[in-house]
Tab-separated table of C-alpha atoms in Angstrom:
chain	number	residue	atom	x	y	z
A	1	UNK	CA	-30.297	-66.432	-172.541
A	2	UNK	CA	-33.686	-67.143	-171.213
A	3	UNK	CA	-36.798	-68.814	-173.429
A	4	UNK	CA	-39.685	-67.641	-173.794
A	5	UNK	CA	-43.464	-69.389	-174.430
A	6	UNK	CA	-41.692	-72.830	-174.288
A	7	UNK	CA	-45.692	-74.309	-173.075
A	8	UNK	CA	-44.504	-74.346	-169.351
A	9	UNK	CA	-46.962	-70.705	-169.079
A	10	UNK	CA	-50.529	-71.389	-168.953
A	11	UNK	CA	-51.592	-69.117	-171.918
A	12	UNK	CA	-51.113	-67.202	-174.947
A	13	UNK	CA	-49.784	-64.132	-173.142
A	14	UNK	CA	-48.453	-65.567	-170.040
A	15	UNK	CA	-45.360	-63.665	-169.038
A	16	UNK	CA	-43.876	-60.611	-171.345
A	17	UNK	CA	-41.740	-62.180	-174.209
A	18	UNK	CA	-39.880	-58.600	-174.518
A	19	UNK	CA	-38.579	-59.143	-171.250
A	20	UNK	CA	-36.860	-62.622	-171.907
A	21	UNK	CA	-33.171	-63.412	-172.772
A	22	UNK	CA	-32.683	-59.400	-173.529
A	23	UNK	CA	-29.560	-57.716	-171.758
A	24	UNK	CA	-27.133	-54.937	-172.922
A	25	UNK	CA	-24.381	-55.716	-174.700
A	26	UNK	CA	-20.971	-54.806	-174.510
A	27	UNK	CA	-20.022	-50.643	-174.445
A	28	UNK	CA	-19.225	-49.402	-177.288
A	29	UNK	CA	-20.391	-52.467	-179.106
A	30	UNK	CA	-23.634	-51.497	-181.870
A	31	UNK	CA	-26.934	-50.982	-180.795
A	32	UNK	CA	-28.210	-54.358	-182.380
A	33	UNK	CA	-25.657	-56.069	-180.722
A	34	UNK	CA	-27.176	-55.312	-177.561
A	35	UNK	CA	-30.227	-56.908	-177.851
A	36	UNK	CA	-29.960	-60.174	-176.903
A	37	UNK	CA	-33.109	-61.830	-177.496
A	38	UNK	CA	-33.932	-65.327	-178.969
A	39	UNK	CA	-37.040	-63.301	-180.727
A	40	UNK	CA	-36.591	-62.463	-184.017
A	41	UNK	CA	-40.068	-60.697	-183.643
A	42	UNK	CA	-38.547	-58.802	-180.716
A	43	UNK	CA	-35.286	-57.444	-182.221
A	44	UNK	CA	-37.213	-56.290	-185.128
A	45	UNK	CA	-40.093	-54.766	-182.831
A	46	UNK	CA	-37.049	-52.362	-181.349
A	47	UNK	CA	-34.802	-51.544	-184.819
A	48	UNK	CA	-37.534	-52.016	-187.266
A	49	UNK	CA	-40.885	-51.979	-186.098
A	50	UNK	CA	-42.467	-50.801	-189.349
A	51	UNK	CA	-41.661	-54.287	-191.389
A	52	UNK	CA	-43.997	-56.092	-188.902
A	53	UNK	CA	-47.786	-56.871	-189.931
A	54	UNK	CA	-50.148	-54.502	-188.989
A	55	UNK	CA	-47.673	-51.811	-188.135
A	56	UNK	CA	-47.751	-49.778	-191.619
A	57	UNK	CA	-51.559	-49.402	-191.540
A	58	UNK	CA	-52.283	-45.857	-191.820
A	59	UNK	CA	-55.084	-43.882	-190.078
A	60	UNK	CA	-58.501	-45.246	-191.754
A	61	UNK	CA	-61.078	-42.474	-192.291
A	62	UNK	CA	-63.097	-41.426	-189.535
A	63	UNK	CA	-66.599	-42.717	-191.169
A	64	UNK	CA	-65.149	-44.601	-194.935
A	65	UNK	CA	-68.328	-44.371	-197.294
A	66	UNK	CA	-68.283	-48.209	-198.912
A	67	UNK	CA	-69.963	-47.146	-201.514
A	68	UNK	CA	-67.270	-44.622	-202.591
A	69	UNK	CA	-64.247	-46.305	-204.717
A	70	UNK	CA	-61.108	-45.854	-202.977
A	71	UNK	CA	-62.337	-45.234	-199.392
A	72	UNK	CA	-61.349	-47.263	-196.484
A	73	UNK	CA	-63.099	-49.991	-196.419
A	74	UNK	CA	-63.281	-50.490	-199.945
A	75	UNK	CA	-60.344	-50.471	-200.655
A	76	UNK	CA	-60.098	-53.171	-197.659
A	77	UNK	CA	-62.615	-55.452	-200.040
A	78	UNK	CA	-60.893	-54.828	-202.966
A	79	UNK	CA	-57.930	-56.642	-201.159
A	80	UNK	CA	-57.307	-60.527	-202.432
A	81	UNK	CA	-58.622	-63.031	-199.080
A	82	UNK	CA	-57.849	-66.267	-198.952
A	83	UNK	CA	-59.643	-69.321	-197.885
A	84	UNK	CA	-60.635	-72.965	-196.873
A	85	UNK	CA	-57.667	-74.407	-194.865
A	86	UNK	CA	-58.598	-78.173	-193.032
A	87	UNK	CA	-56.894	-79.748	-190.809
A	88	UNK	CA	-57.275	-83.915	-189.743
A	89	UNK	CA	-55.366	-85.696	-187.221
A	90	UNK	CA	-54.407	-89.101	-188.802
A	91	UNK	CA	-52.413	-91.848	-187.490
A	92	UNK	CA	-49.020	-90.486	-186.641
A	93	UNK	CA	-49.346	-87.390	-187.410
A	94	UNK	CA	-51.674	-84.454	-188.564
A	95	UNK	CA	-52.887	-83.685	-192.764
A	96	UNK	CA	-52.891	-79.943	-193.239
A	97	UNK	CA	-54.525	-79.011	-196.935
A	98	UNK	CA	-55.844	-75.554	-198.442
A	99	UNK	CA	-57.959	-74.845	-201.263
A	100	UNK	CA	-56.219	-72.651	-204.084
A	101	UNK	CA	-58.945	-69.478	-204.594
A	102	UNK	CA	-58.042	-65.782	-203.815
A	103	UNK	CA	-60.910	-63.460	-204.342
A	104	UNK	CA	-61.363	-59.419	-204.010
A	105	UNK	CA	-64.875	-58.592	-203.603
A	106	UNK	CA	-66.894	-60.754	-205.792
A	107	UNK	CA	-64.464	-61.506	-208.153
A	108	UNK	CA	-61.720	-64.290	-208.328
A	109	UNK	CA	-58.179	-62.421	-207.951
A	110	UNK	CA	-56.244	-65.596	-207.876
A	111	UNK	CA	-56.614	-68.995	-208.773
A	112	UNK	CA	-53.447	-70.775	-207.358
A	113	UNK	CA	-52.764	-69.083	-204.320
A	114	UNK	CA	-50.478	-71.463	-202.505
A	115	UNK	CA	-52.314	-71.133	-198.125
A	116	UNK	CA	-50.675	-74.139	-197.097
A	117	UNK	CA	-46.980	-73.771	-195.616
A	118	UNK	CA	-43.912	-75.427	-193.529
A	119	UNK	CA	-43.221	-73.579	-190.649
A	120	UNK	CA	-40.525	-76.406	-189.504
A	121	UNK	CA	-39.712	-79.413	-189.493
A	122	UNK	CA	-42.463	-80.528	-187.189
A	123	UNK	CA	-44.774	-77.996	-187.818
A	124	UNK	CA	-46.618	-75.989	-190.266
A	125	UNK	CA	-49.717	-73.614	-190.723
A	126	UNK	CA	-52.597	-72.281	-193.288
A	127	UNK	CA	-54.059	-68.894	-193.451
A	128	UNK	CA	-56.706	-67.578	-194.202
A	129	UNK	CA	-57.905	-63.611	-194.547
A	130	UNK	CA	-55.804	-60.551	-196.449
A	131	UNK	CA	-53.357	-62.619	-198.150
A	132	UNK	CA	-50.286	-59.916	-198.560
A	133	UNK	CA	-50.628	-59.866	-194.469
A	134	UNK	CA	-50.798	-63.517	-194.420
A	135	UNK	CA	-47.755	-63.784	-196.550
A	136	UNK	CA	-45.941	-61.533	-193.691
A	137	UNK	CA	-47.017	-63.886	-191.132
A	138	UNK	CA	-45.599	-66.844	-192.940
A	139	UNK	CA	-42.400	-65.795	-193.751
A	140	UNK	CA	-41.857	-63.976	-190.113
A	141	UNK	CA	-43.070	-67.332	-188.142
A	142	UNK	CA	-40.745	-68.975	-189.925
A	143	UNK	CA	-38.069	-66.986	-189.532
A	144	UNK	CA	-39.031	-66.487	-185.702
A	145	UNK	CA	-38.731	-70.272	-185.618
A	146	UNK	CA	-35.330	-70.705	-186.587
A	147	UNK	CA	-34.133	-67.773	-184.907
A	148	UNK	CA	-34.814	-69.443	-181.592
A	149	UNK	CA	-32.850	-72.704	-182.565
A	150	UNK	CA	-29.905	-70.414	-183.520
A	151	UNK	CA	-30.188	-68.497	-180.083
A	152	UNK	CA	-31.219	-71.377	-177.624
A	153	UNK	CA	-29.179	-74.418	-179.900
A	154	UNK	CA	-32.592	-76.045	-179.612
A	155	UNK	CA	-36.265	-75.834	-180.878
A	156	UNK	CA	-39.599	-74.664	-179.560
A	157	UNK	CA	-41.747	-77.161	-177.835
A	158	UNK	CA	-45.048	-77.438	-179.902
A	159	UNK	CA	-46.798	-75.332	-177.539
A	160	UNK	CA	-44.068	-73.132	-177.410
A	161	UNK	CA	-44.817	-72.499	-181.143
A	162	UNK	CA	-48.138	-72.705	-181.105
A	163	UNK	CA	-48.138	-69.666	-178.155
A	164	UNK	CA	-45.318	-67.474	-180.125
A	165	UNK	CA	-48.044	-67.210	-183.089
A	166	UNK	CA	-50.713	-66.332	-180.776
A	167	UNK	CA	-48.632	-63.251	-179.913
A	168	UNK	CA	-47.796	-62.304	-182.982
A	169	UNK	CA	-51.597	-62.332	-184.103
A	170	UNK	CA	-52.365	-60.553	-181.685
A	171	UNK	CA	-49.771	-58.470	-182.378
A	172	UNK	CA	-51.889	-57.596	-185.557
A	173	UNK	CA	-55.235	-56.662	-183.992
A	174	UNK	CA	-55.330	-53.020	-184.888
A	175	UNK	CA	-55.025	-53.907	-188.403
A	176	UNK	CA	-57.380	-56.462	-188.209
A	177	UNK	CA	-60.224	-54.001	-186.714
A	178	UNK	CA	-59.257	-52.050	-189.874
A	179	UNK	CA	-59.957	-54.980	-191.574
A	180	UNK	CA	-56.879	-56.320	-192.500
A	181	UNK	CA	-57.763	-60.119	-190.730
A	182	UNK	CA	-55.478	-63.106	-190.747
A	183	UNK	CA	-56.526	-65.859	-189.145
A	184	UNK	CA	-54.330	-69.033	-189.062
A	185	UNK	CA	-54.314	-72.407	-188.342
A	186	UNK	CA	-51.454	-74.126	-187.122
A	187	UNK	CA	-50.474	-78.057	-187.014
A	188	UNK	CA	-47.645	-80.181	-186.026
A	189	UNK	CA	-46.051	-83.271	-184.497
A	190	UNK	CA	-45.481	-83.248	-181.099
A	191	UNK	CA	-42.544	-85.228	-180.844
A	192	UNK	CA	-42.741	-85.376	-176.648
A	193	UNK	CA	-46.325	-86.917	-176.931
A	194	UNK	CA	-45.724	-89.078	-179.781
A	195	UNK	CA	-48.957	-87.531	-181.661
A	196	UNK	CA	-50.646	-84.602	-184.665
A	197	UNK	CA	-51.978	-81.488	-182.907
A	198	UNK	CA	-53.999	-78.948	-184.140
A	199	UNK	CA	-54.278	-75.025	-183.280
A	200	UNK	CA	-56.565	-72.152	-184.270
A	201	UNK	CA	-56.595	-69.151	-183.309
A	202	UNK	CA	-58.756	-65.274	-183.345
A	203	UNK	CA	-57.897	-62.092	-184.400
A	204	UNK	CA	-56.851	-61.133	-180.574
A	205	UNK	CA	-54.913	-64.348	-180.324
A	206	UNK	CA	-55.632	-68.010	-178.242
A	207	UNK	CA	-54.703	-70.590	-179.189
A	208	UNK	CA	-57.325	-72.858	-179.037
A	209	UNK	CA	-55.832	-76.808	-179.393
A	210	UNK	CA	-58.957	-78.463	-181.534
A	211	UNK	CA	-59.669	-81.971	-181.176
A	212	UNK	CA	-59.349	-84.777	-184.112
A	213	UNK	CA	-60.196	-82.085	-186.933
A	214	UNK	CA	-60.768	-78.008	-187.743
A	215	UNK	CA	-61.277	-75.630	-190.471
A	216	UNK	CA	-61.085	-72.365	-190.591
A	217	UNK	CA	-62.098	-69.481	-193.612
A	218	UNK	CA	-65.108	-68.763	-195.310
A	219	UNK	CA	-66.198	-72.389	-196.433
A	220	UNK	CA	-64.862	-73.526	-192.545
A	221	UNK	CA	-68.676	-74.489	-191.941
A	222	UNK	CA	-69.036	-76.898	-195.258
A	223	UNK	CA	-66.113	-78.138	-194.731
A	224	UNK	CA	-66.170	-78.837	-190.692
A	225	UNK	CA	-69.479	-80.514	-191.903
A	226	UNK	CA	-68.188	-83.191	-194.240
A	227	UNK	CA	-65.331	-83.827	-192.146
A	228	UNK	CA	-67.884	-84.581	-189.098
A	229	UNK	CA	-69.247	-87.534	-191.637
A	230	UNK	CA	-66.093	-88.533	-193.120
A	231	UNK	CA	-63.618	-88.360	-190.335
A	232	UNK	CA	-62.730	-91.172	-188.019
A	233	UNK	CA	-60.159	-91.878	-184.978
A	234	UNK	CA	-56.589	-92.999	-186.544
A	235	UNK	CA	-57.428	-92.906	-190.400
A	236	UNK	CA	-53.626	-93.033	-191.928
A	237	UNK	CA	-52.450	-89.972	-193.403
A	238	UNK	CA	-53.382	-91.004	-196.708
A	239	UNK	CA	-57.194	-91.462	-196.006
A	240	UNK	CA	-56.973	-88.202	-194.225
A	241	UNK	CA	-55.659	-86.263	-197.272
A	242	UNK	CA	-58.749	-87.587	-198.909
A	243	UNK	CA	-61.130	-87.011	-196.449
A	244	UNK	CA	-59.840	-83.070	-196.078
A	245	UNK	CA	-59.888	-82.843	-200.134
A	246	UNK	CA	-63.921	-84.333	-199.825
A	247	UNK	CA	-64.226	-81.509	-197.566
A	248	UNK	CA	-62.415	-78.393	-199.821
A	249	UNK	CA	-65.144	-79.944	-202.280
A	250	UNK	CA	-67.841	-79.554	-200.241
A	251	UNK	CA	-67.034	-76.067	-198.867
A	252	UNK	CA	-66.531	-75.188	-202.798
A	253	UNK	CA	-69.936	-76.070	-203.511
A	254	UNK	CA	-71.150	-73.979	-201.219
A	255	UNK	CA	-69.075	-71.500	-200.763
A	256	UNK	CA	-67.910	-69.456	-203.623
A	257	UNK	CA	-64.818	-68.465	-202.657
A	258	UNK	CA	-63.553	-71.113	-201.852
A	259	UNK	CA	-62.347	-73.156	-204.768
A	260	UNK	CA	-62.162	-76.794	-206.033
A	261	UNK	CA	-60.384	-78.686	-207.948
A	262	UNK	CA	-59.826	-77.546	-211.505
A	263	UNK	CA	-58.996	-80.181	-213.661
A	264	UNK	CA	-58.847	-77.416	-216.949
A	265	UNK	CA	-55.855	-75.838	-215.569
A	266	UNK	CA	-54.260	-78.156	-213.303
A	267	UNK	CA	-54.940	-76.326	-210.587
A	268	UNK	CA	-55.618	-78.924	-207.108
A	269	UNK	CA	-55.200	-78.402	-203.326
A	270	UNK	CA	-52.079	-78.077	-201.197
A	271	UNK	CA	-51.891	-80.822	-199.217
A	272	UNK	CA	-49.109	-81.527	-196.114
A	273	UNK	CA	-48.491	-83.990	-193.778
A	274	UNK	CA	-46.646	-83.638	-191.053
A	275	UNK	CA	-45.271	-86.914	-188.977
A	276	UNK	CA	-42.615	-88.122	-187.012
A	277	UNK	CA	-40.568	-88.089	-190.220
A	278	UNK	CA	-40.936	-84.566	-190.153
A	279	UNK	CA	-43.125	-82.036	-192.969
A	280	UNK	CA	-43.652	-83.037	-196.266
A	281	UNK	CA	-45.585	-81.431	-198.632
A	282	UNK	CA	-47.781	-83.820	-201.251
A	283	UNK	CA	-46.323	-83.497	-204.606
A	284	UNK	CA	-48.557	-82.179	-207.490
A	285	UNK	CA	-48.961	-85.641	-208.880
A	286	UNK	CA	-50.158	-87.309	-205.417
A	287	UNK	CA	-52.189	-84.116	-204.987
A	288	UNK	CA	-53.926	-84.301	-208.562
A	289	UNK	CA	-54.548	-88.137	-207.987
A	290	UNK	CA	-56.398	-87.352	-204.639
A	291	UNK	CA	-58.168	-84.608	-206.401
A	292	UNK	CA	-59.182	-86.408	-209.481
A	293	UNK	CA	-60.662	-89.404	-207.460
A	294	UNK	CA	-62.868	-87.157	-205.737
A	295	UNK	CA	-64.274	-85.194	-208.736
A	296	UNK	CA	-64.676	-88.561	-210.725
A	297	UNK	CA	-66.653	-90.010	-207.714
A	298	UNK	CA	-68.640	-87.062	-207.753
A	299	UNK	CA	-69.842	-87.468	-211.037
A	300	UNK	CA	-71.963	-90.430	-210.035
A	301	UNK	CA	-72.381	-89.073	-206.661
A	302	UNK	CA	-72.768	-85.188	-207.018
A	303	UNK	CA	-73.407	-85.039	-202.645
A	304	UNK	CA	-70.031	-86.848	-201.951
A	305	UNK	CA	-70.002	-90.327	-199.976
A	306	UNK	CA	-72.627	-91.352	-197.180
A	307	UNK	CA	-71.161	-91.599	-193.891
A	308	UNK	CA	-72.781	-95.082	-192.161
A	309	UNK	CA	-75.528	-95.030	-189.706
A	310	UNK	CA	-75.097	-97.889	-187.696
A	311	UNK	CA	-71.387	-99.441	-186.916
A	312	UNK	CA	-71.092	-103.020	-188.625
């Protein structure tokens, strides 16, 4: 069977992925059997089509009235988003954290939404936008992911992955222009170049490969700010957890759906890194340290720490 997206093409969409590795099976043998694809996304595009994202949406009213309950695109608002998801490369790898607030409208539908997830070993992304889609993304990459290591006995190249979610976003563009958006942003180890990459994408696809640090969501530009002060070449992983939890601070104070650390309910960032030992996910005690640090600094300094202007 053939690959498909394994980073030799030169884009998101280079080549057709429906056409690779898929042949008829034997006669009389079942229909599934026949599809031999090393996309999961693929097989269920031809048996199931309706269990992918964006494919359920119904027709949205020719001109929805948002200031009628119930219409379209109210009901679109009324849907719990997620946001702030950073990203840092450190030394050795690449930090992935998330903030934990869900909101619908102006009001907080969720205080502990988890953004922050392992695609693979080597990899793993955030999301941010209609958080029942996002979920579907999630638990389809993933499933995509190790698919393709079943069919092919070995795994994606990091571009390969990166360029298999690209498709499958944009795989979810009519929903998206209904408002149903889910943006991600994916990291991982690239075990060929010895090194923490970072990916983001748009609602029609990319990806884009971002250099040293990203964010993406509603409090992206707070946090992209702080991290442009705090953020420098080869921090290790543990400085770069801090550094992206400074940053989910900052884009809470701004931003108000975004959220911070809440010491009340024990509520503090996700927090990932992912190295040459492979994903790990912070546990809640590493995660509330990191978090408490922060808020106690800023208690004596409410602005967060100054970034020098000269090199000593």
């Amino acid at each position: 069977m053939g690959s498909f997206f394994d980073g030799s093409q030169s884009g998101p969409l280079a080549g057709d992925p429906r056409l690779s590795g898929r042949g008829q099976g034997a006669a009389g043998s079942p229909p599934f059997l026949g599809l031999q694809t090393s996309s999961f996304t693929d097989f269920l595009a031809v048996h199931s089509p309706g269990l992918l994202p964006g494919r359920m949406m119904p027709g949205a009213p020719a001109d929805p009235d948002p200031r009628v309950p119930g219409s379209g695109s109210q009901a679109v608002r009324d849907l719990p988003h997620a946001t702030t998801i950073v990203a840092a490369i450190c030394d050795g790898g690449v930090v992935l954290a998330g903030d934990r607030r869900a909101t619908a409208g102006n009001m907080i539908a969720k205080r502990d939404v988890e953004k922050v997830f392992r695609s693979d070993e080597f990899s793993g992304m955030g999301y941010a936008g209609t958080g029942s889609v996002g979920i579907e993304f999630v638990r389809l990459f993933q499933v995509e992911l190790e698919h393709y290591e079943k069919m092919e006995g070995r795994s994606l190249s990091l571009e390969g992955k990166a360029n298999r979610l690209a498709w499958m976003v944009r795989g979810n563009l009519g929903a998206a222009m209904q408002g149903l958006v889910v943006v991600p942003l994916f990291v991982g180890y690239d075990e060929d170049a010895g090194r923490g990459r970072i990916f983001s994408y748009d609602v029609a696809g990319g990806p884009y490969e971002e250099q040293r640090f990203y964010s993406i969501g509603s409090g992206s530009l707070f946090a992209r700010g702080a991290l442009k002060k705090l953020y420098t070449d080869d921090m290790p992983p543990a400085d770069a957890a801090l550094a992206c939890v400074q940053a989910l601070y900052d884009a809470a104070d701004d931003d108000s759906a975004t959220g911070g650390p809440d010491l009340p309910r024990r509520i503090f960032p996700v927090i990932a890194t992912i190295t040459a030992d492979g994903f790990r996910k912070l546990p809640e005690s590493e995660a509330e340290d990191i978090a408490e640090q922060v808020v106690r600094e800023r208690m004596t300094r409410p602005d967060g720490p100054q970034a020098a202007l000269r090199n000593s």
